[in-house]
Coordinates of C-alpha atoms and ligand atoms in Angstrom, one line a residue:
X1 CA 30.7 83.7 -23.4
X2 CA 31.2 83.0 -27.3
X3 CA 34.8 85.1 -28.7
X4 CA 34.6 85.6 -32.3
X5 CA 37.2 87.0 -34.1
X6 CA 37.7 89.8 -36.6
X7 CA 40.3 91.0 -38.9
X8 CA 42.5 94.1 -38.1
X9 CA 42.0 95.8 -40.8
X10 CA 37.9 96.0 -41.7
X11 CA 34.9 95.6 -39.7
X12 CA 32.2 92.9 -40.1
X13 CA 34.5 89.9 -40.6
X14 CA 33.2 87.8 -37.8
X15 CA 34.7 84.3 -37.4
X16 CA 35.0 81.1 -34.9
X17 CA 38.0 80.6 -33.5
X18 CA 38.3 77.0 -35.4
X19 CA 37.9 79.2 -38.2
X20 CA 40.6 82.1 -37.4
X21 CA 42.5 78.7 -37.1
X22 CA 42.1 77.3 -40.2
X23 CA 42.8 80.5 -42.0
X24 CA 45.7 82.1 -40.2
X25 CA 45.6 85.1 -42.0
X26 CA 42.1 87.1 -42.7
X27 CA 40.9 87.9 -46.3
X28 CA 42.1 91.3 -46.2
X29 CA 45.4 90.8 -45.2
X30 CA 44.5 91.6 -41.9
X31 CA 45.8 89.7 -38.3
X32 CA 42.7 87.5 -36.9
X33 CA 42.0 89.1 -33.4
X34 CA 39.4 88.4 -30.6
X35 CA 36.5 90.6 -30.2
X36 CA 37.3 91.3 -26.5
X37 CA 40.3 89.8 -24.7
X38 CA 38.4 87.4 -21.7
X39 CA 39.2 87.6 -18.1
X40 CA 40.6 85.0 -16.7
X41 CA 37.1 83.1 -14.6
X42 CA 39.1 81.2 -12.1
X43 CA 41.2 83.1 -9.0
X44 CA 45.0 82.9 -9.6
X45 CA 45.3 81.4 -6.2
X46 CA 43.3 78.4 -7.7
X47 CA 45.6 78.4 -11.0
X48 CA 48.6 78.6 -8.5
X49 CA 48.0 74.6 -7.7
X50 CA 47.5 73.7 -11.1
X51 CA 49.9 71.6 -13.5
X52 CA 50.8 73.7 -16.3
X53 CA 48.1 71.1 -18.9
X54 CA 45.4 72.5 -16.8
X55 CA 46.5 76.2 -16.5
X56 CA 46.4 75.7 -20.4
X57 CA 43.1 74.9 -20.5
X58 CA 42.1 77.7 -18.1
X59 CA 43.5 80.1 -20.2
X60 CA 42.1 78.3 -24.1
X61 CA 39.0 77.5 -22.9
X62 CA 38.2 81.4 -22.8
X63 CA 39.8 82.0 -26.4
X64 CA 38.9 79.0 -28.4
X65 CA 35.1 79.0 -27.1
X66 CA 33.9 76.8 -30.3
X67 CA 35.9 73.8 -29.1
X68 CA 34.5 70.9 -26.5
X69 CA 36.2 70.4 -23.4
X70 CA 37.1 67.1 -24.7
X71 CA 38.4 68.9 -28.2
X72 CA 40.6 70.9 -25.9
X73 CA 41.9 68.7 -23.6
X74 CA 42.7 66.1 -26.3
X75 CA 44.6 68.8 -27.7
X76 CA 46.7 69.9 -24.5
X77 CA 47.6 66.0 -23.7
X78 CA 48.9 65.3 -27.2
X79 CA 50.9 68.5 -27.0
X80 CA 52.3 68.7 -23.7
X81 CA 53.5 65.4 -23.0
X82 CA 56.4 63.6 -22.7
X83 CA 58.0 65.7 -25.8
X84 CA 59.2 67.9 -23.1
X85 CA 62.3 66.9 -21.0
X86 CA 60.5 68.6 -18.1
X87 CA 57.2 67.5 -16.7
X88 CA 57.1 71.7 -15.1
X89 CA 56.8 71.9 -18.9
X90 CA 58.2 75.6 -18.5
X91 CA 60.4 75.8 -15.4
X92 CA 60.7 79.3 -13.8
X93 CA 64.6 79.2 -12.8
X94 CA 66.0 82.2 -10.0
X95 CA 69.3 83.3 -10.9
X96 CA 70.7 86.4 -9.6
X97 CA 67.3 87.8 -8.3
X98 CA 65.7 86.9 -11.4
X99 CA 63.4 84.8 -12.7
X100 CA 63.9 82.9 -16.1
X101 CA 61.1 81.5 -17.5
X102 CA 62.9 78.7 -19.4
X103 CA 60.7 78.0 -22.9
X104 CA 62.6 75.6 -24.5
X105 CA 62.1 72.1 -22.8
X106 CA 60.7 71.1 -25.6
X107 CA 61.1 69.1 -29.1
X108 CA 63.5 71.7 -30.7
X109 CA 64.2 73.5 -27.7
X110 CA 63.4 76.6 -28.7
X111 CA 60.2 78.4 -27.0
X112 CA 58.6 78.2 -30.8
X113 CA 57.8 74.4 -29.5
X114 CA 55.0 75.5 -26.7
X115 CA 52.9 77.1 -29.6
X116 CA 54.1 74.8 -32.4
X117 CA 53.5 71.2 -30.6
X118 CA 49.6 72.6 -30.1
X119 CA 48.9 73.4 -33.6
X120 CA 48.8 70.9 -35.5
X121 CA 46.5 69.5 -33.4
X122 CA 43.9 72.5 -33.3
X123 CA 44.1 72.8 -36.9
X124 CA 43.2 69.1 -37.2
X125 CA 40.7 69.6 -35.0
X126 CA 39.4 72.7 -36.3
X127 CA 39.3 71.0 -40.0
X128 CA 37.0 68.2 -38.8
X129 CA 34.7 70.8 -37.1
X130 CA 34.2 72.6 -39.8
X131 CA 34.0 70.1 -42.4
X132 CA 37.2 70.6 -44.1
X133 CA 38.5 68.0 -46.7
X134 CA 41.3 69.4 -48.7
X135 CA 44.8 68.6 -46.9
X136 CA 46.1 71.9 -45.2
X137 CA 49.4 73.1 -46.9
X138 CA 51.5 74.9 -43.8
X139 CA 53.4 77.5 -45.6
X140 CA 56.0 79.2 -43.5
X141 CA 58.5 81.7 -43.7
X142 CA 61.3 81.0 -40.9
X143 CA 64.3 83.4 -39.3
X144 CA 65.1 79.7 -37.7
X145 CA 63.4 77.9 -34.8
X146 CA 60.0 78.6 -36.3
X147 CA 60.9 76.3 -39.1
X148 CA 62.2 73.1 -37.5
X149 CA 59.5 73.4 -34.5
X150 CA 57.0 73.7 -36.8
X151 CA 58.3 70.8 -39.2
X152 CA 58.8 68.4 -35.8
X153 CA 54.9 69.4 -35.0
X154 CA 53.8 68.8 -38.1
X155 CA 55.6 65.5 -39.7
X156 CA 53.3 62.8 -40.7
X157 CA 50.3 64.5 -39.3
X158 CA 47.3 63.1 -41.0
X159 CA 45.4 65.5 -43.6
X160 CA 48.5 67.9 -43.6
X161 CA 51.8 68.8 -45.1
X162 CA 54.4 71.4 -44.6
X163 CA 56.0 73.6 -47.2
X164 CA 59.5 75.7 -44.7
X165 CA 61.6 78.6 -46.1
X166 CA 64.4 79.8 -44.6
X167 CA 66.9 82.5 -45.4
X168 CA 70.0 80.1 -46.9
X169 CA 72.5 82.4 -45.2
X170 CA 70.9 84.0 -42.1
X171 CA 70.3 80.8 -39.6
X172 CA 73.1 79.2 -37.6
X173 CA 74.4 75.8 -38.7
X174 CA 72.6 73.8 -36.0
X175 CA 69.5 75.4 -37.2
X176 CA 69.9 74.7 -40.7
X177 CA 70.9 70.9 -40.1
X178 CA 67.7 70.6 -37.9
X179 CA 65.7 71.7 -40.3
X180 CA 67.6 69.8 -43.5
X181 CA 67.8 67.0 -41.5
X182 CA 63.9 66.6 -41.3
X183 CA 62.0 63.4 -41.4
X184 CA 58.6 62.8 -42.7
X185 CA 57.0 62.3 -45.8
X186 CA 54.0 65.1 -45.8
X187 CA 57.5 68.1 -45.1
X188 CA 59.6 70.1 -47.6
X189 CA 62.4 72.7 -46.4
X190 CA 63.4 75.1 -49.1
X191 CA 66.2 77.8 -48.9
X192 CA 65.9 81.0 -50.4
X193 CA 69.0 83.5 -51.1
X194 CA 67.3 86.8 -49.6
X195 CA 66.8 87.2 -45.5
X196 CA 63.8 86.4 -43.3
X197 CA 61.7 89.5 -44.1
X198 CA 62.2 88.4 -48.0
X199 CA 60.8 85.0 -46.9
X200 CA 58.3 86.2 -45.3
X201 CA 57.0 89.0 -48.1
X202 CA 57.2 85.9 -50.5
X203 CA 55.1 83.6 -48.1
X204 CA 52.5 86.8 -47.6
X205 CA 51.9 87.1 -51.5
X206 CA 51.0 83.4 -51.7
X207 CA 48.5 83.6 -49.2
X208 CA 46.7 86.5 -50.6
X209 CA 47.3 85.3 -54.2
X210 CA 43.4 84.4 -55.5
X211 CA 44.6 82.9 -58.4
X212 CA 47.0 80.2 -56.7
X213 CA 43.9 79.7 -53.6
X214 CA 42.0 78.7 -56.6
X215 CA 44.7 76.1 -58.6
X216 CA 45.4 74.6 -55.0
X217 CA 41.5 73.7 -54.1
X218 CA 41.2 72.2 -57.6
X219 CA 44.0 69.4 -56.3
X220 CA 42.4 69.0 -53.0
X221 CA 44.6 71.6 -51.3
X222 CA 44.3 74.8 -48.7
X223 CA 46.7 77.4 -47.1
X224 CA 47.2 77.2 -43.6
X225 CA 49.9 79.1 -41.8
X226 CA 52.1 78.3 -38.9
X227 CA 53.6 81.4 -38.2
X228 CA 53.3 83.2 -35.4
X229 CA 50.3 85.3 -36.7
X230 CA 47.7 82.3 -36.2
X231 CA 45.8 83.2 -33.0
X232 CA 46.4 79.0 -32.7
X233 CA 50.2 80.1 -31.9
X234 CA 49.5 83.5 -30.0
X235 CA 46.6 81.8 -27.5
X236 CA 48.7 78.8 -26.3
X237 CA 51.5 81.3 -25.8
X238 CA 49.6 83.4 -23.0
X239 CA 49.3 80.5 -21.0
X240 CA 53.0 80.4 -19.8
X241 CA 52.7 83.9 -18.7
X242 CA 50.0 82.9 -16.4
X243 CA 51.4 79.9 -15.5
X244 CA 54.8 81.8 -14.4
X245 CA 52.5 84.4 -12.6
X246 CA 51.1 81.6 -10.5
X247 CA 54.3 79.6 -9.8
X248 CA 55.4 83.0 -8.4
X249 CA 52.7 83.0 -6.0
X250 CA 52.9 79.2 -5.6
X251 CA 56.2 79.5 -4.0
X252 CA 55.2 83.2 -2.1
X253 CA 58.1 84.7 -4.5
X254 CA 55.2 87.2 -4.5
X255 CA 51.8 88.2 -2.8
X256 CA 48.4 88.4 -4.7
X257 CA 47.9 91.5 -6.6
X258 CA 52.3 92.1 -6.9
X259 CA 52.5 92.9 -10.0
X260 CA 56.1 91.9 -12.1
X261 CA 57.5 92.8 -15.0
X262 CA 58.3 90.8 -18.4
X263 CA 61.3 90.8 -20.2
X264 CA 61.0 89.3 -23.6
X265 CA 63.4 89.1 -26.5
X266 CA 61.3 90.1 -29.3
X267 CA 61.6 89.8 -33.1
X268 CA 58.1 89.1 -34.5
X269 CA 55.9 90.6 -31.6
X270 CA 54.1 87.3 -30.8
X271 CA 56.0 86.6 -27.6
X272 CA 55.2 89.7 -25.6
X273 CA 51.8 90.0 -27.3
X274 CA 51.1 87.4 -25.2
X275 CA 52.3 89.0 -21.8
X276 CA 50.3 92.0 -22.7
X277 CA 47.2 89.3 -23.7
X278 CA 47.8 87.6 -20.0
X279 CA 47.9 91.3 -18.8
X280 CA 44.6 92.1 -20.3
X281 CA 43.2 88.4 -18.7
X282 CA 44.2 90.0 -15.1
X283 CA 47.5 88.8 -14.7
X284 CA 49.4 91.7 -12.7
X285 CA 51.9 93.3 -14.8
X286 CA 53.5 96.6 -14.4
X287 CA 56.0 96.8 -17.1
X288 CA 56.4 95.3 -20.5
X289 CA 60.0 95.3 -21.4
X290 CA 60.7 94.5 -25.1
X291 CA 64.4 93.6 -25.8
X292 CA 65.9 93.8 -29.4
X293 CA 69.1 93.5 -30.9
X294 CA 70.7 95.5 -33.3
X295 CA 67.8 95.4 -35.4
X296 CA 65.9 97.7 -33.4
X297 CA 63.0 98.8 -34.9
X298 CA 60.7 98.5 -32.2
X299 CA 62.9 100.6 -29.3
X300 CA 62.6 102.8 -32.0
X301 CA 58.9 102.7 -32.6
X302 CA 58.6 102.6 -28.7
X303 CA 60.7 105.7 -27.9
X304 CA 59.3 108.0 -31.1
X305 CA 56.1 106.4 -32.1
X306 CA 57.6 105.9 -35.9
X307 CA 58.0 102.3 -37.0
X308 CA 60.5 102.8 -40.0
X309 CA 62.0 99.7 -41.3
X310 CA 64.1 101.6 -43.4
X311 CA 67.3 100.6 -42.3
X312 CA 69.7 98.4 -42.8
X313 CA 68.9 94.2 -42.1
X314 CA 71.9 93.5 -39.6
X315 CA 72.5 89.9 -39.2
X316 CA 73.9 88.9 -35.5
X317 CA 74.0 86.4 -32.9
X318 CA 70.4 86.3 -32.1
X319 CA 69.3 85.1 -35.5
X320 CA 65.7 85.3 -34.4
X321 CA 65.4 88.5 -33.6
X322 CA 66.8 89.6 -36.7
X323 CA 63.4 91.0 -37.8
X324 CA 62.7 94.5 -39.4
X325 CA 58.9 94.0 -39.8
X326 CA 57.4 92.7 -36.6
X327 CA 54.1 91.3 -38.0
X328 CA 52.2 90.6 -34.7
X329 CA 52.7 94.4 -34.2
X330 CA 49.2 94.8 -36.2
X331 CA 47.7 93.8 -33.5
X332 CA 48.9 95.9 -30.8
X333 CA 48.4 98.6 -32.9
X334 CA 44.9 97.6 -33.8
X335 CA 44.2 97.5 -29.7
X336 CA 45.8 100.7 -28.8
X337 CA 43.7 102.5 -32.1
X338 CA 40.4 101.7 -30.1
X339 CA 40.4 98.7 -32.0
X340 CA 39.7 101.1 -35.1
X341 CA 40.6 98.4 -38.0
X342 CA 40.0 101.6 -40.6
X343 CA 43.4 103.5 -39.1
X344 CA 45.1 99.7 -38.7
X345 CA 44.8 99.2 -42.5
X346 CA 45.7 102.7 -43.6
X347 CA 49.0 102.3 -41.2
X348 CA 49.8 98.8 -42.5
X349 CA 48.8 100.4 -45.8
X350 CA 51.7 102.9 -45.4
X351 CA 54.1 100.3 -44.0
X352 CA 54.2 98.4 -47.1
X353 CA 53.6 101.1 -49.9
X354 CA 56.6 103.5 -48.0
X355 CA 58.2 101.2 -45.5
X356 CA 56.9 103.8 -42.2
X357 CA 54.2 104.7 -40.3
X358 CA 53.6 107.3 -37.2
X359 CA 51.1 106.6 -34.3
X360 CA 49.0 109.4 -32.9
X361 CA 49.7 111.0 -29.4
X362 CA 47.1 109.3 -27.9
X363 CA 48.1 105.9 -29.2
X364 CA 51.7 106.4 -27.6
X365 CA 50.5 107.2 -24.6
X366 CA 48.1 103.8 -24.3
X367 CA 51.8 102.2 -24.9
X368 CA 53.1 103.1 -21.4
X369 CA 53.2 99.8 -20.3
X370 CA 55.9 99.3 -22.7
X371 CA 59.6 99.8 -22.6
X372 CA 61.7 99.3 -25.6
X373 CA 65.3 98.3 -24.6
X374 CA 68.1 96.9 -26.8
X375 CA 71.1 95.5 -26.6
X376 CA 74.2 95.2 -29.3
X377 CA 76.4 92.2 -30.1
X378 CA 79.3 93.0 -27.9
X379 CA 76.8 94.0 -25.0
X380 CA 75.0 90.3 -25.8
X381 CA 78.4 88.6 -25.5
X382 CA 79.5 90.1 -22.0
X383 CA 76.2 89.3 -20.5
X384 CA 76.1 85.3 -21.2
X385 CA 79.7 85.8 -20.0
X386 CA 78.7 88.0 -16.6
X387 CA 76.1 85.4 -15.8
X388 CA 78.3 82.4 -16.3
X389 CA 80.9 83.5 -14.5
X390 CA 78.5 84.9 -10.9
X391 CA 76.3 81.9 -11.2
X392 CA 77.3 79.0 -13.9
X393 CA 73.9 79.8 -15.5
X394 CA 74.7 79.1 -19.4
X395 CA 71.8 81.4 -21.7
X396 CA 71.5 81.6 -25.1
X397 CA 71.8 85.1 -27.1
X398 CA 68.2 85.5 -27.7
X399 CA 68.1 85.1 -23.9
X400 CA 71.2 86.9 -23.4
X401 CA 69.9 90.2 -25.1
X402 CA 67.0 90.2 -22.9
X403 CA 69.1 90.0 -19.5
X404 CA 71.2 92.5 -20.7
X405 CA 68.5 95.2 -21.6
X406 CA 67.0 94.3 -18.4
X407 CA 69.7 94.7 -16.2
X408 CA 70.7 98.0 -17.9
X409 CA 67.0 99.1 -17.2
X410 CA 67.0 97.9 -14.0
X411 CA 70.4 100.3 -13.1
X412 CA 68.9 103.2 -14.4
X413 CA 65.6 103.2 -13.1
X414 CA 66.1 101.6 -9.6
X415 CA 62.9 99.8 -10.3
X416 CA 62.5 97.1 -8.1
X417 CA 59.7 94.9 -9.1
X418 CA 60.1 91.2 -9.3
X419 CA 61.2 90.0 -12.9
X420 CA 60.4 87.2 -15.3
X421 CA 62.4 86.7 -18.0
X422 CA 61.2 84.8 -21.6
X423 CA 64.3 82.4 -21.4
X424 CA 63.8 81.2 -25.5
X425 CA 66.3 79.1 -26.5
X426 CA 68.5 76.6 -25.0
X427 CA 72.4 77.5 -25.2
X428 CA 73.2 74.3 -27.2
X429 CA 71.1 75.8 -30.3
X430 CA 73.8 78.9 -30.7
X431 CA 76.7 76.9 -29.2
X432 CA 79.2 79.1 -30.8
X433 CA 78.4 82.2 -30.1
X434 CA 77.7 81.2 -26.6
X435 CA 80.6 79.6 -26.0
X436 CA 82.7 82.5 -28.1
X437 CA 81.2 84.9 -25.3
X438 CA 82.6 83.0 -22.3
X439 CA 86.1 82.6 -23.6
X440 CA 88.3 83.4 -26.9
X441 CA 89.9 79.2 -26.2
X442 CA 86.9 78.1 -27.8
X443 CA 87.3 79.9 -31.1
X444 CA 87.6 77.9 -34.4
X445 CA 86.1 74.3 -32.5
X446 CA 83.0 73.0 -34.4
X447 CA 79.9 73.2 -33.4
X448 CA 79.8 69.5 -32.2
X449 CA 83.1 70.0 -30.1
X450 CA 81.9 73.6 -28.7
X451 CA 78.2 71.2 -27.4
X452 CA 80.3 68.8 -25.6
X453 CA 82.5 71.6 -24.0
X454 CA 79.3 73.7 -23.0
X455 CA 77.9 70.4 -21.6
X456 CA 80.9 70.4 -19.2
X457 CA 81.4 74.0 -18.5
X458 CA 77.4 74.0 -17.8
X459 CA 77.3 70.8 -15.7
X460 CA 73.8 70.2 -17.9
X461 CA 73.2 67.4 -20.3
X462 CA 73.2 67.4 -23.8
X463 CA 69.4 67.8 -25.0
X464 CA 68.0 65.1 -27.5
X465 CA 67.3 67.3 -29.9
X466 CA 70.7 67.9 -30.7
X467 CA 71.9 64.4 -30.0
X468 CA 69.8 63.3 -32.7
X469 CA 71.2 65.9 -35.7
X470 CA 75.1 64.6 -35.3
X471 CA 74.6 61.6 -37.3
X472 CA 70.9 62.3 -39.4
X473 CA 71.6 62.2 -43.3
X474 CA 70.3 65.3 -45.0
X475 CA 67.1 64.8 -46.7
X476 CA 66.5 68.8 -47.9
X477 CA 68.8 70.4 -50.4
X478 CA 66.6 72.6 -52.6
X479 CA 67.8 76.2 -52.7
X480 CA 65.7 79.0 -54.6
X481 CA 65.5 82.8 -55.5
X482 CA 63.4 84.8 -53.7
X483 CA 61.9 85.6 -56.9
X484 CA 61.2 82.0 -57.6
X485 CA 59.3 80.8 -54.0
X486 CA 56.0 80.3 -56.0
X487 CA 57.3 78.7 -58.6
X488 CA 58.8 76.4 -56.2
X489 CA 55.4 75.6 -54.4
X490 CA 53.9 75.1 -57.7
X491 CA 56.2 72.1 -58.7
X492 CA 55.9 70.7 -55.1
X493 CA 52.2 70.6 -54.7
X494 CA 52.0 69.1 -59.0
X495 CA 50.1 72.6 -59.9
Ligands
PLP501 C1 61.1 83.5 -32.4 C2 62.1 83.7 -31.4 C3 62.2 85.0 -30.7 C4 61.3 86.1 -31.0 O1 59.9 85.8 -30.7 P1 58.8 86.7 -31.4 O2 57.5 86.1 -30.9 O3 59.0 86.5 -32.8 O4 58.9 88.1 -30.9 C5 63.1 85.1 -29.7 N1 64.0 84.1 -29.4 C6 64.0 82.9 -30.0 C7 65.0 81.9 -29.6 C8 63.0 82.7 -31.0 O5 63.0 81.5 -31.6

């Protein structure tokens, strides 16, 4: 069966997939989402003997219906390969009765990798299919791991280059040398002195600025984006949901039909968009549970059915998460509005002329699959130090927030139900605040002293990806005003 896609926020906007691709974001501003979400057409049992390449092309084949097999495969080889330090790809760990889903095995182990090491490769692809010849400009607003996972996918990719904002002062330092410290000719990294949503607002006016679409195709050039609102980033993220489903039953952790629940530490919604997508496939899932930090718009949104990002940007130890508008929300809210894209567009309408918007009744109550949990710094802190100390497992605070609202939910509800946790950074990316949690002896070390000791307090070797960034030379310094992002694409691109 053929998916095309349509925007969130009008009717009649029918595209291909490869298209949805190549544009990221729909004319209108809308989110690009699939006309109906597939079933998955093989029996779990089957997927349950499958390496996690082919459970990937089980899953894309359904979504991206306008590529070959060969287009897809070709794909899923050049992105999962030996760029992962694990041929499981994404292992499913047990630890104290439950199960982390461990996403970041790959180039910048962060789980931004499983989506970003595709991309490139289905926007190539996509290009060629439809007869595309200006060079895609990625343009990409980053809180962090997007930014370097996207740069590593992207560098020297034919017929491509890669424009990366970040919030100078809201990443940690071994995110901003990963990302400053990035080869290739075809990638810039800029840093802007406001904070993620800032970066993203700026990145949001460029695409829908007409004006600049039309100075950029005289010179040969087109938008693309790489965040996490390309359905080329959400698709490719389903498939470790199912693939974690079927390892379950692989190893009889479970019996056909048991449902479980996801924990995911959420910032921009794309994460557990995907659990409820690989709900929606047939995966059995009985509760959704979306873990914030301090920044907790969406507990709020989840316990009152207000989304008000009028609040105060906290910055903390889960830099990630540190998100007050949760763009992959649009499309949640476009599926629980009876995929009504007239009521999407007047609430996105009021999110961005008032900051707020309130679901109806009946909305909130198609949200019951959800649970909004969150989790502060010091609550963050004792649970990386809990977990070290009962089992030697060392997780990062992105990680950390989610095992802590878990654990909390799990106590008060007495639920039961076997757990999979979105495990979506290594430790070694937020060595200081992880090692700060387990003990006050490692405060004041730098970064590079705290990697070695977690190394030795974790018994787990240092990952490349951090090996690599103690000696690189910095090759980005340019630092701009919000105000000035633009600008600062203009002198890059010779407009
Ligand atoms: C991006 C990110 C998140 C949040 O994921 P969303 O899809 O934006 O909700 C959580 N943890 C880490 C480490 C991340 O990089």
């Amino acid at each position: 069966m053929e998916i095309k896609y349509q925007s969130t926020r009008s009717e009649g906007t029918e595209v291909t997939a490869s298209q949805a691709i190549l544009k990221g974001l729909a004319d209108d501003g809308g989110l690009f989402v699939p006309k109906t979400i597939p079933a998955l057409d093989v029996p779990l049992a089957e997927i349950a003997k499958m390496s996690y390449q082919e459970t990937a092309y089980e899953v894309m084949k359904l979504f991206f219906t306008d590529f070959t097999e060969e287009e897809l495969k070709n794909c899923i080889r050049r992105a999962y390969d030996s760029k992962f330090d694990t041929q499981e790809i994404a292992p499913l760990v047990e630890k104290d009765g439950t199960y982390y889903l461990e996403l970041f095995h790959g180039a910048t182990i962060a789980f931004k990798d499983m989506a970003l090491s595709i991309l490139p490769h289905l926007l190539t692809t996509s290009a060629r299919k439809n007869h595309i010849s200006n060079e895609i400009v990625i343009l990409t607003a980053t809180s962090g791991d997007t930014g370097k996972a996207a740069l590593a996918g992207f560098a020297d990719v034919e017929g491509t280059s890669i424009i990366v904002f970040y919030p100078k002062n809201g990443v940690s330092a071994i995110q901003e040398r990963q990302m400053v410290t990035q080869k290739g000719a075809n990638t810039k990294v800029v840093g802007i002195t406001g904070n993620f949503d800032d970066a993203q607002s700026g990145v949001k006016a460029m695409f829908n600025n007409k004006d600049l679409a039309k100075a950029m195709d005289a010179k040969g050039y087109q938008f693309s984006s790489a965040n996490s609102i390309n359905i080329g980033r959400l698709v490719p993220q389903v498939v470790y949901y199912v693939y974690a489903y079927t390892r379950l039953l692989a190893d009889g952790a479970i019996q056909e039909g048991e449902a479980v629940n996801f924990v995911v530490p959420t910032g921009n919604f794309g994460n557990i968009l995907a659990a409820f997508y690989a709900k929606n496939m047939g995966i059995p899932v009985a509760k959704l549970i979306c873990a914030s930090n301090e920044n907790k718009v969406l507990f709020d949104f989840f316990e009152t059915g207000i989304y008000d990002k009028n609040r105060e940007f906290i910055l903390t130890s889960s830099p990630s998460m540190d998100i007050l508008i949760s763009s992959n929300l649009e499309r949640l809210i476009y599926k629980i509005a009876g995929e009504d894209a007239g009521a999407t567009a007047d609430m996105m309408a009021a999110l961005a002329s008032t900051g707020k918007y309130t679901i109806t009744e009946d909305m909130k109550a198609q949200m019951k699959d959800f649970i909004g949990g969150w989790a502060d710094e010091e609550q963050t802190a004792a649970e990386i130090k809990r977990m070290y100390e009962t089992t030697r497992y060392v997780m990062d605070t992105h990680t950390a927030v989610a095992s802590a609202v878990y654990h909390d939910y799990k106590q008060k509800s007495g639920d039961t139900t076997k757990t999979v946790i979105a495990s979506t950074a290594s430790p070694y990316k937020f060595g200081t605040s992880v090692m700060g949690a387990i003990s006050d002896t490692y405060k004041g070390m730098d970064d590079f002293a705290l990697i070695d000791e977690l190394s030795k307090v974790s018994g787990t070797g240092i990952p490349q990806a951090v090996e690599e960034i103690r000696s690189a030379p910095v090759l980005h310094d340019t630092v701009c005003e919000t105000a000035d992002m633009q600008k600062t694409v203009e002198e890059i691109l010779g407009l």
